Amino acid sequence: MLYDIKGLNEECGVFGIFGQPNAAQLAYYGLHSLQHRGQEGAGIVTSDGDDLFPHRGQGLVTEVFSEETLTNLKGHHAIGHVRYSTAGGNTLENTQPLHFKSRTGDLALAHNGNLVNADSLKHLLEAEGAIFQTTSDTEVVAHLVKRSKLDTLEDRIADSLARLVGAFAFLFLTEDTLFVAVDPHGLRPLSLGKTPDGGIVFASETCAFDIVGAEFIRDIEPGELVTITEHGMSSRQYMEPRERAMCSMEYIYFSRPDSIIDGVNVHTARKALGKKMYEEAPVEADVVTGVPDSSISAAIGYAEASGIPYEMGLIKNRYVGRTFIQPSQELRERGVKMKLSALRGVVQGKRVIMVDDSIVRGTTSRRIVGLLREAGATEVHVRITAPPITNPCYYGIDTSSKEELISARLMPEEIRQEIGADSLEFLTVPGMVDAIDRPFDGPLKGQCTACFTGEYPTPLGSLELEAKL
Ligand code: AMP
Ligand code: SF4
C-alpha cells in the first residue's frame, strides 16, 4: 500500500540552546534530564557560527558523550536528542540529530514525535530522485526543505512543515540560526526558556531548564515556527493552529513529575488522577501502593483522597532499563521481574490497592499482582489512572500495535481475571480530562485521547493523507 501508516514507535526528547558559551555541556545536562524519554541513542550537534560539529551514538547520554567529545563540540549553539525506538529502527544512522551537508550550508535536525504521512511524502520525493540515507521519517523533512524553491531558509522550513501530518516538535540548526516548530495540534510539548546569560533554551520538558539554570518563558504554540539568530528571536505561524491536542500520556506516564506542560505540573496532574480514581472506584483496603516510578504521584493522590495510608509496597532496582526496551514478550516479563520487588513487611496479611498509570500489554500488572500475592497480600485491587488503551498511537508514543493491546482484545473483567486481581478499575475519559484540568476550553480541554477513544486529531486514512508536493 502506498500510503502506509506506521505505528512508528519513537518516544524522544529534544533540547536546543542558542547564544550560550559551553552550549555542548549544557545540552549534555539537558539531555541527561530528558533521559527518561529515550535511552537507546543520543546526539548533539553544535555550531560555532561557521561550522556544525556533530556527535551521536547508541546508548545512554553518559555512555555516548565523554569530556573529550563534548570539548570537540565547539560553539555557542546546540541541538540535542535522546531517542527511543523499538525493533528495526535502532541503528546509528537513525540516531539524531540528523546532519545534512550541502553547498549552501549545513542543516541539523532533531525531531520528537511521529509523522503520519512520512511514507507517502517519501514515495513522492523518491519519485523525484531524492535518495534517503536513513529509515527515519525525520529525513523526509530535510528533503522537503532542500527541494523547496522559496527564497529564505525560514520560508522553506515553513513550507515544508505545512506539508507534514502528525506529531512533532522540531529543532533545526544551521551555522547561524536555530529554528523551532511544533505541529498544528500541539501534540508534543516544547517549551522556551532563558539562561541568566541571555541564552535561549528549548526543551521537550521544563525539567531540562532547571538543570541548566534556565527560567521558563513560555510553551511553543501549535503551528508556531520560532527563528533565533544573533539579531534576536522572531515567531510566525507556519500554519493556523488546529484543535489543540496535547498527548494525555505525557501527563499520565511519560513526562517527569517535576515538568510543567501547558501550565500543569505533571506530579499535580497525577495526584489529581489518583484522587479522581478514588472518587470513581473506591474500595476498602489497608494500604495503597504505587508502581515506581511513574505511578507514585497517583498512588499518593488515591491515598490522600481515601484516607487509606500510602505505603512503599514495591521498590524498583534503578539500574535496570525500562521494561519496554526488551523486544520480546519473554524478555519483557523477565524485565519486570528484575526491576521490581514487593516489600513483605508492608503487604503481608494486608488488602492492597495497587495503583498503576496504564495497562498496555498487561505484562506489568500481571507480574506485580503476582509479586504482591507472593509477598503475602490477602487482596490486590488494581486501579489504573488512565482509561483502557484500545487503539495504537501514531504520534510517537509506544503504546504498541492493536493486536498487542490487551484492552483492545479483552473487557476489563476479562483483564482482571488475566492479571489475577481481586478487582480492576480504569479511569473514565471525562474523569481523566477533568483531573488533569488543562487551562483550555472544550470537552477534552485540548488533550489528545485517541489511544483511549479511537478519535484521532489528524487524518489517518490513505486518501486523506494523499501527499502533494
Ligand atoms: P504493560 O506491561 O505492557 O501493560 O505496560 C504497562 C506498564 O508500562 C505501565 O506500568 C506503564 O507505566 C508503562 N508504560 C505505559 N506506556 C508506556 C510506553 N509508551 N512506553 C514504555 N512504558 C510504558
Ligand atoms: Fe498520546 Fe495516546 Fe494521543 Fe498517542 S494517541 S498522542 S499516546 S494521547
CSV table of N, CA and C and ligand atoms in Angstrom, one decimal, residues 187-188 247-249 392-395 397 399 448-452 456, ligand 2:
chain,number,residue,atom,x,y,z
A,187,LEU,N,0.6,18.4,19.6
A,187,LEU,CA,0.6,17.0,20.2
A,187,LEU,C,1.8,16.8,21.1
A,188,ARG,N,2.9,17.3,20.8
A,188,ARG,CA,4.1,17.0,21.6
A,188,ARG,C,4.5,18.4,22.3
A,247,CYS,N,-0.8,15.4,24.0
A,247,CYS,CA,-0.8,14.0,24.4
A,247,CYS,C,-1.1,13.7,25.8
A,248,SER,N,-2.2,13.0,26.1
A,248,SER,CA,-2.6,12.7,27.5
A,248,SER,C,-1.5,11.9,28.2
A,249,MET,N,-0.8,11.0,27.4
A,249,MET,CA,0.2,10.1,28.1
A,249,MET,C,1.4,10.9,28.6
A,392,PRO,N,-3.9,2.0,18.9
A,392,PRO,CA,-2.5,2.4,18.8
A,392,PRO,C,-2.3,3.9,18.7
A,393,CYS,N,-1.1,4.3,19.1
A,393,CYS,CA,-0.7,5.7,18.9
A,393,CYS,C,0.1,5.9,17.6
A,394,TYR,N,-0.3,6.8,16.8
A,394,TYR,CA,0.5,7.1,15.6
A,394,TYR,C,1.4,8.3,15.7
A,395,TYR,N,1.4,8.8,17.0
A,395,TYR,CA,2.1,10.1,17.2
A,395,TYR,C,3.4,10.1,18.0
A,397,ILE,N,4.2,7.8,20.6
A,397,ILE,CA,4.3,7.1,21.9
A,397,ILE,C,4.1,5.6,21.7
A,399,THR,N,2.6,2.8,22.4
A,399,THR,CA,1.5,2.1,23.1
A,399,THR,C,1.2,0.7,22.3
A,448,CYS,N,-5.2,15.2,23.5
A,448,CYS,CA,-5.4,14.1,22.6
A,448,CYS,C,-5.8,12.9,23.5
A,449,THR,N,-6.8,12.2,23.1
A,449,THR,CA,-7.3,11.0,23.8
A,449,THR,C,-7.4,9.8,22.9
A,450,ALA,N,-6.8,9.9,21.7
A,450,ALA,CA,-7.0,8.9,20.6
A,450,ALA,C,-6.8,7.5,21.0
A,451,CYS,N,-5.8,7.2,21.8
A,451,CYS,CA,-5.5,5.8,22.2
A,451,CYS,C,-6.6,5.2,23.1
A,452,PHE,N,-7.4,6.1,23.7
A,452,PHE,CA,-8.5,5.6,24.5
A,452,PHE,C,-9.8,5.6,23.8
A,456,TYR,N,-8.8,10.2,16.4
A,456,TYR,CA,-7.5,10.8,16.2
A,456,TYR,C,-7.6,12.2,15.8
B,2,SF4,FE1,-0.7,10.5,23.4
B,2,SF4,FE2,-2.5,8.5,23.1
B,2,SF4,FE3,-2.7,10.7,21.6
B,2,SF4,FE4,-0.7,9.0,21.2
B,2,SF4,S1,-2.8,8.6,20.8
B,2,SF4,S2,-0.5,11.2,21.3
B,2,SF4,S3,-0.3,8.3,23.3
B,2,SF4,S4,-2.9,10.6,23.8
